[in-house]
Short mmCIF file of C-alpha atoms and ligand atoms in Angstrom, two decimals:
data_model
loop_
_atom_site.label_atom_id
_atom_site.label_comp_id
_atom_site.label_asym_id
_atom_site.label_seq_id
_atom_site.Cartn_x
_atom_site.Cartn_y
_atom_site.Cartn_z
CA MET A 29 -91.92 284.85 149.30
CA PRO A 30 -94.27 286.56 147.08
CA PRO A 31 -96.55 284.42 145.10
CA GLY A 32 -95.92 282.89 141.79
CA ARG A 33 -91.97 283.53 143.02
CA PRO A 34 -89.98 280.45 142.58
CA PRO A 35 -87.74 279.65 145.91
CA ALA A 36 -84.20 281.34 145.50
CA PRO A 37 -82.09 278.56 144.67
CA PRO A 38 -79.48 277.85 146.87
CA ARG A 39 -75.86 278.70 147.24
CA PRO A 40 -72.80 277.62 145.89
CA GLY A 41 -71.57 275.04 148.49
CA SER A 42 -74.75 274.68 150.82
CA ALA A 43 -76.19 270.84 151.38
CA PRO A 44 -77.88 270.05 148.21
CA ARG A 45 -81.38 269.57 148.71
CA ARG A 46 -82.58 266.76 146.80
CA PRO A 47 -80.31 263.49 145.96
CA LEU A 48 -78.20 262.67 143.93
CA VAL A 49 -77.09 260.26 140.61
CA VAL A 50 -74.04 260.61 139.46
CA ALA A 51 -73.11 258.23 136.28
CA SER A 52 -69.38 258.04 134.82
CA ASN A 53 -67.75 256.08 133.07
CA ARG A 54 -65.00 255.44 135.81
CA GLY A 55 -66.51 254.64 138.81
CA PRO A 56 -65.04 256.48 142.38
CA VAL A 57 -63.20 253.16 143.45
CA GLN A 58 -61.61 250.40 142.48
CA PHE A 59 -62.14 247.07 143.72
CA GLU A 60 -59.72 244.61 144.21
CA VAL A 61 -59.79 240.72 145.02
CA SER A 62 -57.94 240.44 148.24
CA GLU A 63 -55.35 237.13 148.88
CA ASP A 64 -58.31 235.65 151.02
CA GLY A 65 -60.80 236.59 148.94
CA SER A 66 -62.11 239.36 150.47
CA ILE A 67 -63.69 242.53 148.17
CA GLU A 68 -61.52 245.63 149.10
CA HIS A 69 -61.76 249.17 147.24
CA ALA A 70 -59.50 252.39 146.72
CA ARG A 71 -61.01 255.17 145.99
CA GLY A 72 -59.65 257.77 143.38
CA GLY A 73 -57.88 261.09 143.59
CA GLY A 74 -58.59 264.25 142.51
CA GLY A 75 -61.88 267.22 142.53
CA LEU A 76 -64.39 265.22 141.22
CA VAL A 77 -63.98 262.06 143.27
CA THR A 78 -63.89 264.34 146.02
CA GLY A 79 -66.56 266.40 145.45
CA LEU A 80 -69.18 264.22 144.36
CA THR A 81 -68.43 261.42 147.23
CA GLY A 82 -69.01 264.61 149.46
CA ALA A 83 -71.90 265.80 148.16
CA LEU A 84 -73.43 262.18 148.19
CA SER A 85 -72.30 261.66 151.15
CA SER A 86 -74.34 265.04 152.33
CA ALA A 87 -77.90 264.57 150.00
CA GLY A 88 -78.04 260.80 149.58
CA GLY A 89 -77.70 258.83 146.73
CA LEU A 90 -76.08 256.83 144.02
CA TRP A 91 -73.20 256.63 141.45
CA VAL A 92 -73.40 254.21 138.45
CA ALA A 93 -70.38 253.47 136.39
CA ALA A 94 -69.10 250.75 134.54
CA ALA A 95 -66.62 247.91 136.12
CA MET A 96 -63.37 248.86 134.57
CA THR A 97 -60.83 246.03 136.49
CA ASP A 98 -61.92 242.32 137.41
CA GLY A 99 -62.00 243.41 140.85
CA ASP A 100 -65.25 245.54 139.78
CA ARG A 101 -66.51 243.06 137.55
CA HIS A 102 -65.96 240.58 140.59
CA ALA A 103 -67.24 242.95 143.08
CA ALA A 104 -70.34 243.80 140.67
CA GLU A 105 -71.45 240.47 139.74
CA HIS A 106 -70.94 239.08 143.94
CA ALA A 107 -73.28 242.61 145.13
CA ALA A 108 -75.68 242.35 141.95
CA GLY A 109 -77.24 245.64 142.64
CA ASP A 110 -75.59 248.46 144.56
CA MET A 111 -72.66 248.38 147.32
CA GLU A 112 -72.52 250.58 150.42
CA ILE A 113 -69.42 252.63 150.06
CA ALA A 114 -68.66 254.13 154.00
CA ASP A 115 -64.78 255.56 153.93
CA GLU A 116 -63.71 257.70 156.50
CA ASP A 117 -65.54 260.93 155.16
CA ALA A 118 -67.74 259.90 153.04
CA LYS A 119 -70.82 257.23 152.79
CA TYR A 120 -72.81 256.24 149.66
CA ARG A 121 -73.66 253.45 146.91
CA VAL A 122 -72.37 252.45 143.78
CA ARG A 123 -73.96 250.32 141.00
CA TYR A 124 -70.87 248.66 138.66
CA LEU A 125 -72.74 248.00 135.74
CA THR A 126 -71.09 244.97 133.78
CA PRO A 127 -72.06 245.71 129.50
CA GLU A 128 -70.67 242.31 127.92
CA ALA A 129 -66.45 242.74 127.75
CA GLU A 130 -66.61 242.81 123.34
CA ARG A 131 -69.47 245.54 123.99
CA PHE A 132 -67.06 247.68 126.69
CA ASP A 133 -64.42 247.28 124.91
CA ARG A 134 -65.94 249.22 121.36
CA TYR A 135 -68.06 251.61 123.54
CA TYR A 136 -64.79 252.24 125.72
CA ASN A 137 -61.29 252.03 123.38
CA VAL A 138 -62.83 252.51 120.06
CA VAL A 139 -65.53 255.06 120.04
CA SER A 140 -65.02 256.97 123.47
CA ASN A 141 -61.28 257.05 123.20
CA ARG A 142 -60.04 256.65 119.81
CA VAL A 143 -62.51 259.00 118.26
CA LEU A 144 -64.39 260.81 120.32
CA TRP A 145 -61.59 262.12 122.98
CA PHE A 146 -59.18 262.22 119.16
CA ILE A 147 -61.43 264.73 117.93
CA HIS A 148 -61.69 266.62 121.37
CA HIS A 149 -58.36 267.01 121.98
CA TYR A 150 -57.72 267.64 117.87
CA LEU A 151 -55.24 264.31 118.06
CA PHE A 152 -55.87 262.73 114.37
CA ASP A 153 -53.37 263.62 111.82
CA ALA A 154 -55.70 264.57 108.94
CA PRO A 155 -53.99 263.68 105.97
CA ARG A 156 -54.22 260.18 107.24
CA THR A 157 -56.98 259.50 109.88
CA PRO A 158 -59.55 258.83 110.91
CA ARG A 159 -60.87 256.56 108.18
CA PHE A 160 -63.99 256.21 109.67
CA GLY A 161 -65.62 252.81 108.03
CA ARG A 162 -68.14 250.03 108.99
CA ALA A 163 -66.28 248.52 111.89
CA VAL A 164 -66.47 252.48 113.19
CA ARG A 165 -70.68 252.36 112.66
CA ALA A 166 -70.61 249.24 114.25
CA ALA A 167 -68.66 249.71 117.56
CA TRP A 168 -70.70 253.34 117.74
CA ASP A 169 -73.68 250.67 118.29
CA ASP A 170 -71.77 249.57 121.45
CA TYR A 171 -71.89 253.15 122.14
CA VAL A 172 -75.26 253.55 122.23
CA ALA A 173 -75.83 250.05 123.51
CA VAL A 174 -74.01 251.29 126.87
CA ASN A 175 -75.24 254.75 126.90
CA ARG A 176 -78.71 253.35 127.06
CA GLU A 177 -77.40 250.11 129.93
CA PHE A 178 -76.78 253.42 132.15
CA ALA A 179 -79.76 255.41 131.35
CA ASP A 180 -81.36 252.60 131.91
CA ALA A 181 -80.17 252.62 135.63
CA LEU A 182 -80.61 256.23 135.96
CA ALA A 183 -83.49 255.91 134.64
CA GLU A 184 -84.98 252.96 137.92
CA GLU A 185 -83.99 255.09 141.02
CA PRO A 186 -87.15 256.44 142.26
CA GLY A 187 -87.91 260.22 143.32
CA GLU A 188 -87.13 263.55 141.89
CA PRO A 189 -82.94 263.24 142.40
CA ALA A 190 -80.69 265.76 140.54
CA PHE A 191 -78.99 263.38 137.64
CA LEU A 192 -75.51 264.29 137.40
CA VAL A 193 -73.58 262.35 133.88
CA GLN A 194 -70.48 262.24 133.20
CA ASP A 195 -68.41 262.75 130.48
CA TYR A 196 -67.83 261.92 126.79
CA HIS A 197 -67.91 258.42 127.40
CA LEU A 198 -71.73 259.22 128.30
CA SER A 199 -73.19 261.97 125.34
CA LEU A 200 -76.25 260.42 124.58
CA ALA A 201 -77.14 259.01 127.98
CA PRO A 202 -79.01 262.67 128.94
CA LEU A 203 -81.45 262.54 125.94
CA MET A 204 -82.33 258.65 126.85
CA LEU A 205 -82.84 259.65 130.08
CA ARG A 206 -85.17 262.49 129.60
CA GLU A 207 -87.47 260.09 126.73
CA SER A 208 -88.02 258.04 129.78
CA ARG A 209 -88.74 260.14 132.53
CA PRO A 210 -89.59 263.55 130.25
CA ASP A 211 -89.38 265.58 134.45
CA ALA A 212 -85.59 264.34 134.82
CA LEU A 213 -83.16 266.77 136.47
CA VAL A 214 -80.48 266.04 134.41
CA ALA A 215 -76.36 268.08 134.20
CA HIS A 216 -73.94 267.33 131.95
CA PHE A 217 -69.88 267.86 132.41
CA SER A 218 -67.17 267.68 129.65
CA HIS A 219 -64.56 267.09 131.47
CA THR A 220 -62.09 267.72 127.91
CA PRO A 221 -62.47 270.24 126.07
CA PHE A 222 -64.78 270.44 123.11
CA ALA A 223 -63.90 270.30 119.60
CA GLY A 224 -64.55 273.89 117.42
CA PRO A 225 -67.16 273.54 114.93
CA ASP A 226 -65.18 272.55 112.21
CA TYR A 227 -63.19 269.80 113.38
CA PHE A 228 -65.92 268.29 114.71
CA ARG A 229 -67.29 268.15 111.34
CA ILE A 230 -65.20 265.20 111.21
CA LEU A 231 -67.54 262.58 112.58
CA PRO A 232 -69.81 261.36 110.96
CA GLN A 233 -73.04 263.14 110.81
CA ALA A 234 -75.23 260.85 111.73
CA MET A 235 -72.98 260.57 115.42
CA GLY A 236 -72.29 264.69 115.53
CA ASP A 237 -75.41 265.22 115.44
CA ALA A 238 -76.14 262.22 118.11
CA VAL A 239 -74.30 263.16 120.29
CA LEU A 240 -74.76 267.20 120.48
CA ARG A 241 -78.69 265.93 120.65
CA GLY A 242 -77.64 263.49 123.02
CA MET A 243 -76.07 266.36 125.26
CA LEU A 244 -79.15 268.57 124.72
CA GLY A 245 -81.40 266.31 126.59
CA ALA A 246 -79.57 267.94 129.69
CA ASP A 247 -80.88 271.18 131.27
CA VAL A 248 -77.37 271.98 132.16
CA LEU A 249 -74.42 271.48 130.03
CA GLY A 250 -71.23 271.87 132.14
CA PHE A 251 -67.78 272.76 130.93
CA HIS A 252 -64.60 273.84 132.72
CA CYS A 253 -63.49 276.99 130.74
CA ASP A 254 -65.27 279.16 128.47
CA ASP A 255 -63.38 278.03 125.25
CA TRP A 256 -64.73 274.55 125.46
CA ALA A 257 -68.92 276.33 126.18
CA GLU A 258 -68.38 278.68 123.02
CA ASN A 259 -67.45 276.03 120.90
CA PHE A 260 -70.30 273.31 121.70
CA LEU A 261 -72.67 276.67 121.38
CA LEU A 262 -70.95 276.99 117.87
CA CYS A 263 -71.69 273.00 117.43
CA CYS A 264 -74.99 273.50 117.90
CA ARG A 265 -75.71 275.72 115.32
CA HIS A 266 -75.60 273.17 112.77
CA VAL A 267 -78.02 271.56 114.66
CA GLU A 268 -81.57 270.94 112.99
CA GLY A 269 -84.16 272.81 115.27
CA ALA A 270 -81.97 273.93 118.07
CA ARG A 271 -81.88 277.21 118.23
CA VAL A 272 -78.74 278.91 120.17
CA ASP A 273 -78.60 282.19 122.19
CA LEU A 274 -74.61 282.54 122.39
CA ARG A 275 -74.81 285.39 124.65
CA ARG A 276 -77.31 284.12 126.83
CA ARG A 277 -75.15 280.39 126.47
CA ARG A 278 -78.66 279.03 126.17
CA VAL A 279 -79.85 276.77 123.31
CA GLU A 280 -83.87 276.26 123.01
CA ILE A 281 -84.67 272.61 121.40
CA ASP A 282 -87.83 270.29 121.31
CA GLY A 283 -89.66 273.02 123.66
CA ARG A 284 -86.71 273.19 125.99
CA SER A 285 -83.89 275.16 127.06
CA VAL A 286 -80.89 274.13 128.11
CA ALA A 287 -78.17 276.06 129.67
CA VAL A 288 -74.68 276.22 128.99
CA ARG A 289 -72.25 277.37 131.61
CA THR A 290 -68.51 277.42 132.71
CA TYR A 291 -67.72 275.59 136.51
CA PRO A 292 -63.91 274.75 136.42
CA ILE A 293 -63.40 271.90 139.03
CA ALA A 294 -60.89 272.28 141.67
CA ILE A 295 -58.73 269.96 143.76
CA ASP A 296 -59.01 268.91 147.45
CA ALA A 297 -55.84 271.38 148.57
CA PRO A 298 -56.00 270.10 152.22
CA ALA A 299 -56.13 266.49 151.47
CA LEU A 300 -53.32 267.18 148.92
CA ARG A 301 -51.46 269.17 151.81
CA ARG A 302 -52.09 265.94 154.42
CA GLN A 303 -50.74 263.31 151.45
CA ALA A 304 -47.40 265.51 151.72
CA THR A 305 -46.87 264.87 155.09
CA SER A 306 -47.70 261.39 155.05
CA PRO A 307 -44.19 258.82 155.65
CA ALA A 308 -44.13 257.68 151.74
CA VAL A 309 -43.87 260.74 149.97
CA ARG A 310 -41.34 262.36 152.89
CA ARG A 311 -39.32 259.07 152.02
CA ALA A 312 -39.75 259.79 148.22
CA ARG A 313 -38.81 263.08 148.82
CA ARG A 314 -35.38 262.07 150.62
CA GLU A 315 -34.65 259.83 147.63
CA LEU A 316 -35.55 262.86 144.77
CA VAL A 317 -33.46 265.30 147.02
CA ARG A 318 -30.86 262.69 146.57
CA TRP A 319 -30.77 262.26 143.12
CA LYS A 320 -31.78 266.45 142.23
CA GLY A 321 -28.19 266.82 144.10
CA ASP A 322 -27.20 270.67 143.29
CA ALA A 323 -29.48 270.91 139.79
CA GLN A 324 -32.94 272.69 139.19
CA MET A 325 -35.84 270.29 138.32
CA ILE A 326 -37.96 270.48 135.28
CA LEU A 327 -40.90 268.75 136.39
CA ARG A 328 -42.94 267.15 134.25
CA VAL A 329 -46.21 264.39 136.08
CA ASP A 330 -48.76 263.32 133.32
CA ARG A 331 -50.70 260.59 132.10
CA THR A 332 -48.73 258.78 129.01
CA ASP A 333 -51.30 261.21 126.79
CA LEU A 334 -51.48 262.04 123.60
CA SER A 335 -52.93 265.07 124.08
CA LYS A 336 -50.23 265.49 127.32
CA ASN A 337 -47.37 266.63 124.43
CA ILE A 338 -44.36 264.72 126.55
CA LEU A 339 -42.49 264.62 122.80
CA ARG A 340 -42.88 268.26 122.21
CA GLY A 341 -41.73 268.73 126.16
CA PHE A 342 -38.55 267.20 125.80
CA LEU A 343 -38.09 269.02 121.97
CA ALA A 344 -38.02 272.58 123.59
CA TYR A 345 -36.42 271.09 126.85
CA GLU A 346 -33.46 269.78 123.92
CA THR A 347 -33.88 273.54 122.48
CA LEU A 348 -32.83 275.13 126.03
CA LEU A 349 -29.46 272.73 126.34
CA ASN A 350 -28.40 273.01 122.68
CA GLU A 351 -29.40 276.81 122.97
CA HIS A 352 -27.60 277.54 126.22
CA PRO A 353 -25.02 274.84 127.06
CA ARG A 354 -24.29 276.38 130.30
CA MET A 355 -27.28 275.11 131.75
CA ARG A 356 -25.68 271.13 130.65
CA GLY A 357 -25.54 269.50 133.58
CA ARG A 358 -27.02 272.71 136.15
CA VAL A 359 -30.29 271.15 135.38
CA ARG A 360 -32.34 267.97 135.48
CA PHE A 361 -35.85 267.30 133.72
CA LEU A 362 -37.80 264.56 135.36
CA ALA A 363 -41.45 263.54 133.55
CA LEU A 364 -43.30 260.95 135.80
CA LEU A 365 -45.22 259.06 133.10
CA ASN A 366 -48.73 257.54 134.45
CA PRO A 367 -49.58 254.13 131.80
CA SER A 368 -53.09 255.26 129.76
CA ARG A 369 -54.72 253.13 128.17
CA ARG A 370 -52.62 250.79 126.78
CA ALA A 371 -55.20 248.46 124.78
CA ILE A 372 -55.16 251.48 122.37
CA PRO A 373 -52.61 251.00 119.69
CA GLU A 374 -51.72 254.83 119.28
CA TYR A 375 -50.91 255.31 122.91
CA ARG A 376 -48.14 252.45 122.98
CA ALA A 377 -46.94 253.59 119.78
CA TYR A 378 -46.84 257.59 121.26
CA THR A 379 -45.48 256.25 125.13
CA ARG A 380 -42.44 254.32 123.05
CA ASP A 381 -41.98 257.63 120.79
CA CYS A 382 -41.57 259.60 124.12
CA LEU A 383 -39.20 256.79 125.61
CA ARG A 384 -37.11 257.47 122.42
CA ALA A 385 -36.60 260.90 122.47
CA ALA A 386 -35.20 260.56 125.52
CA GLU A 387 -33.08 258.20 125.54
CA ARG A 388 -31.54 260.18 121.99
CA ILE A 389 -31.37 263.46 124.29
CA ASN A 390 -29.85 261.34 126.85
CA ALA A 391 -27.12 259.38 124.87
CA GLU A 392 -26.60 263.01 122.27
CA LEU A 393 -26.24 265.06 125.18
CA GLY A 394 -25.48 263.45 128.57
CA THR A 395 -22.08 263.08 130.23
CA PRO A 396 -20.66 259.86 132.13
CA ASP A 397 -21.73 261.72 135.95
CA TRP A 398 -25.49 263.71 133.65
CA GLN A 399 -28.29 262.88 132.63
CA PRO A 400 -29.92 265.14 131.60
CA VAL A 401 -33.87 263.64 131.39
CA THR A 402 -35.30 260.75 133.79
CA VAL A 403 -38.33 258.78 133.14
CA VAL A 404 -41.03 256.90 135.36
CA VAL A 405 -43.32 255.62 133.48
CA ARG A 406 -44.90 253.86 136.51
CA ASP A 407 -48.67 255.39 138.90
CA ASP A 408 -46.58 256.33 142.15
CA ILE A 409 -48.96 259.28 143.04
CA ASP A 410 -46.87 259.24 146.40
CA ARG A 411 -43.54 259.88 144.16
CA ALA A 412 -45.40 262.63 142.26
CA VAL A 413 -46.43 264.61 145.09
CA ALA A 414 -42.80 264.95 146.18
CA ALA A 415 -41.92 265.54 143.18
CA TYR A 416 -44.42 268.24 143.43
CA SER A 417 -42.84 270.13 145.97
CA LEU A 418 -39.11 270.20 145.27
CA SER A 419 -39.45 271.08 141.56
CA ASP A 420 -38.06 274.60 140.14
CA VAL A 421 -40.34 274.45 137.15
CA LEU A 422 -43.76 272.41 136.35
CA LEU A 423 -44.14 271.94 132.74
CA VAL A 424 -47.55 271.28 131.73
CA ASN A 425 -48.15 271.75 128.10
CA PRO A 426 -50.98 269.78 126.77
CA VAL A 427 -51.78 269.79 122.99
CA PHE A 428 -55.46 270.89 124.17
CA ASP A 429 -56.93 270.09 127.62
CA GLY A 430 -60.20 270.72 129.63
CA MET A 431 -58.53 271.32 132.80
CA ASN A 432 -55.27 270.14 133.78
CA LEU A 433 -55.01 269.27 137.61
CA VAL A 434 -51.82 269.00 137.38
CA ALA A 435 -51.24 273.04 136.65
CA MET A 436 -52.91 272.65 140.76
CA GLU A 437 -50.96 269.87 142.28
CA GLY A 438 -47.79 271.35 141.79
CA PRO A 439 -48.32 274.56 143.05
CA THR A 440 -50.15 273.47 146.07
CA VAL A 441 -47.48 271.21 147.85
CA ASN A 442 -44.65 273.07 145.95
CA ARG A 443 -41.58 274.15 148.13
CA ALA A 444 -39.78 275.84 146.31
CA ASP A 445 -41.56 278.79 144.88
CA GLY A 446 -41.88 277.14 141.66
CA VAL A 447 -42.49 278.44 138.28
CA LEU A 448 -45.22 276.62 136.23
CA VAL A 449 -45.53 277.13 132.45
CA LEU A 450 -48.51 276.79 131.48
CA SER A 451 -50.53 275.84 127.92
CA ARG A 452 -52.74 278.67 127.00
CA ASN A 453 -54.68 275.77 125.67
CA ALA A 454 -55.04 273.72 128.99
CA GLY A 455 -58.37 275.18 130.33
CA ALA A 456 -56.65 275.89 134.09
CA ASP A 457 -55.09 278.66 131.95
CA ALA A 458 -57.69 280.95 132.73
CA LEU A 459 -57.39 280.39 136.53
CA LEU A 460 -53.58 280.34 136.25
CA GLY A 461 -52.27 281.63 133.61
CA ARG A 462 -52.03 285.31 135.49
CA HIS A 463 -49.54 283.12 137.18
CA ALA A 464 -47.83 281.16 134.93
CA LEU A 465 -45.47 281.63 131.43
CA SER A 466 -48.57 280.54 129.55
CA VAL A 467 -46.64 279.33 126.08
CA ASN A 468 -48.54 278.03 122.54
CA PRO A 469 -47.72 274.45 123.50
CA PHE A 470 -46.60 273.54 119.42
CA ASP A 471 -44.70 276.41 119.91
CA VAL A 472 -40.74 274.25 120.53
CA GLN A 473 -39.13 277.18 121.02
CA GLU A 474 -41.41 279.41 122.93
CA THR A 475 -42.03 276.88 125.91
CA ALA A 476 -38.35 276.16 125.97
CA GLU A 477 -37.40 279.87 125.82
CA ALA A 478 -40.11 279.91 128.72
CA MET A 479 -38.60 277.01 130.94
CA TYR A 480 -35.00 279.13 130.64
CA GLU A 481 -36.75 282.38 131.70
CA ALA A 482 -38.25 280.50 134.65
CA LEU A 483 -35.50 278.72 136.06
CA HIS A 484 -33.63 282.56 136.13
CA MET A 485 -36.96 284.44 136.96
CA ARG A 486 -35.76 286.41 140.50
CA ALA A 487 -36.31 284.81 143.67
CA ASP A 488 -39.17 287.76 144.07
CA GLU A 489 -40.42 286.78 141.30
CA ARG A 490 -41.44 283.77 141.84
CA HIS A 491 -42.42 284.59 145.13
CA ARG A 492 -45.20 286.43 143.98
CA ARG A 493 -46.48 284.12 141.39
CA ALA A 494 -46.25 281.14 143.38
CA ALA A 495 -48.34 282.88 145.86
CA GLY A 496 -50.89 283.92 143.03
CA LEU A 497 -51.24 280.19 142.35
CA ARG A 498 -52.12 278.81 145.52
CA ARG A 499 -53.89 281.25 146.21
CA ALA A 500 -56.01 280.99 142.61
CA ILE A 501 -56.17 277.62 143.53
CA GLY A 502 -57.25 278.09 147.13
CA ALA A 503 -60.16 280.43 146.53
CA ASN A 504 -62.28 277.38 144.41
CA PRO A 505 -62.94 274.48 146.15
CA PRO A 506 -64.34 271.59 144.91
CA VAL A 507 -67.95 271.61 146.81
CA ARG A 508 -67.90 275.10 144.73
CA TRP A 509 -67.79 272.64 141.23
CA VAL A 510 -70.65 270.69 143.02
CA GLY A 511 -73.10 272.96 144.21
CA SER A 512 -72.73 275.57 141.08
CA GLN A 513 -73.98 273.29 138.88
CA LEU A 514 -76.57 272.00 141.62
CA ALA A 515 -78.00 275.47 142.16
CA ASP A 516 -78.65 275.56 138.24
CA LEU A 517 -80.76 272.40 138.09
CA GLU A 518 -82.79 273.99 140.74
CA ARG A 519 -82.59 277.59 138.76
CA ALA A 520 -83.73 275.27 135.09
CA ALA A 521 -86.56 273.08 137.97
CA ALA A 522 -87.51 276.72 139.26
CA ALA A 523 -88.43 277.68 135.72
CA ARG A 524 -89.99 274.97 134.42
CA ALA A 525 -92.43 274.62 137.52
CA SER A 526 -93.09 278.52 136.45
C1 G6P B 601 -59.54 262.04 131.70
C2 G6P B 601 -61.18 262.37 131.33
C3 G6P B 601 -61.77 261.41 131.92
C4 G6P B 601 -61.09 260.14 132.37
C5 G6P B 601 -59.22 260.68 133.07
C6 G6P B 601 -58.53 259.15 132.78
O1 G6P B 601 -59.22 263.03 132.57
O2 G6P B 601 -61.73 263.76 131.41
O3 G6P B 601 -63.55 260.81 132.41
O4 G6P B 601 -61.70 259.19 133.39
O5 G6P B 601 -59.09 261.00 131.25
O6 G6P B 601 -58.74 258.17 131.37
P1 G6P B 601 -59.34 256.57 131.39
O7 G6P B 601 -59.74 256.03 130.60
O8 G6P B 601 -58.28 255.81 132.50
O9 G6P B 601 -60.93 256.43 132.77
#
């Protein structure tokens, strides 16, 4: 190697060189105390957990998260430190932090999910909300405190690990960690969209500034797609002392250089395909086949989140049935909704509104032997996978979404050459839009027409598009998402050393 030239960064996907320390609000496993008093755990699904636990087991390291359930708290208090997780395919340590309950509530339910989540998904009803007063400022202090707790836990890790901090819950932790460990190698990844600069300015200025500066404490900032990365850069133009290079996607601040990059997350497609052959999924599929009869099936699978646009999805379906009365009795809409964030009043009200809309459509358009919409509000992954495999149309129409994994999961196990109707405001559209029917999620008419087109698409075109979706999804394995971030961190380390 020529003198002075830094070592080449590892290829994405190659084994990580240094230990990893992951931080996220929700941990990779959920603990439960079983009847005999023993503590058991179940692993969360999704590409994030698969990608990161895989990398953690090969590099060694720790995952720091917040206790979310009584079981988590019990396990954390019982262990009083790190816990070893040994699953069949991954072995790593976890540490669950246990902030005081009210503090956690204000950090999670108020600042993270009612303020920052709303900002990044454009969810406020601007003439009326938000109304930032003293309460939100008090909650902000708890947000700062929990971020501090995370940063302190990370700073305790010895050696020179790569720190991988996840999401809007922990936007302050990178700078806090940097202050105690100036040489730390830190990446922060946003799984949400990032609001554009005008909308971001809804935040009280001190909070907005703290969020941006906090994230800029990292060496590498990751987003699911270019639009969110660009929005972040545009927001940073208002940070005093920061120099933003939009073309090179870098921010210079406090004598450091921060790379702003796009790393689209992936799903664990082989694991999902294996799950699709399990007895539980087969059973659920048999039930759904009976339920569906000869009708075509439109499917949606979502958390009951305001960002998912469930209500407009129903209205679009209603438009389709009104404009094409011949479709009545020939199509069924299945909405599988996973209850989410029920402590937040807006979420409860939204779920109620969605259910009422479905009931109204059923009452107005249904017949004794045909119910237009079936809504199931339950966390049932086996039923979701079974439904994915059978659906003719998968509707994924979020208002805004960082990526959206349903758009990847559905086509991976679908056996009916199902068509994807996909919001242009989902990060997934950058990856899959070519093979989907893309829609403006606010345009109910366009969404109705796309669903109609999907239901009537010629078999060869459906086949071509379904194959395209599977190819695009398969070309992006979870190891690449982690590997590319680690490669960029090594580049940052090399640049710092030179
Ligand atoms: C989004 C966020 C994640 C979060 C998930 C579920 O995907 O980016 O950080 O874990 O929603 O939300 P919850 O509040 O239940 O953790």
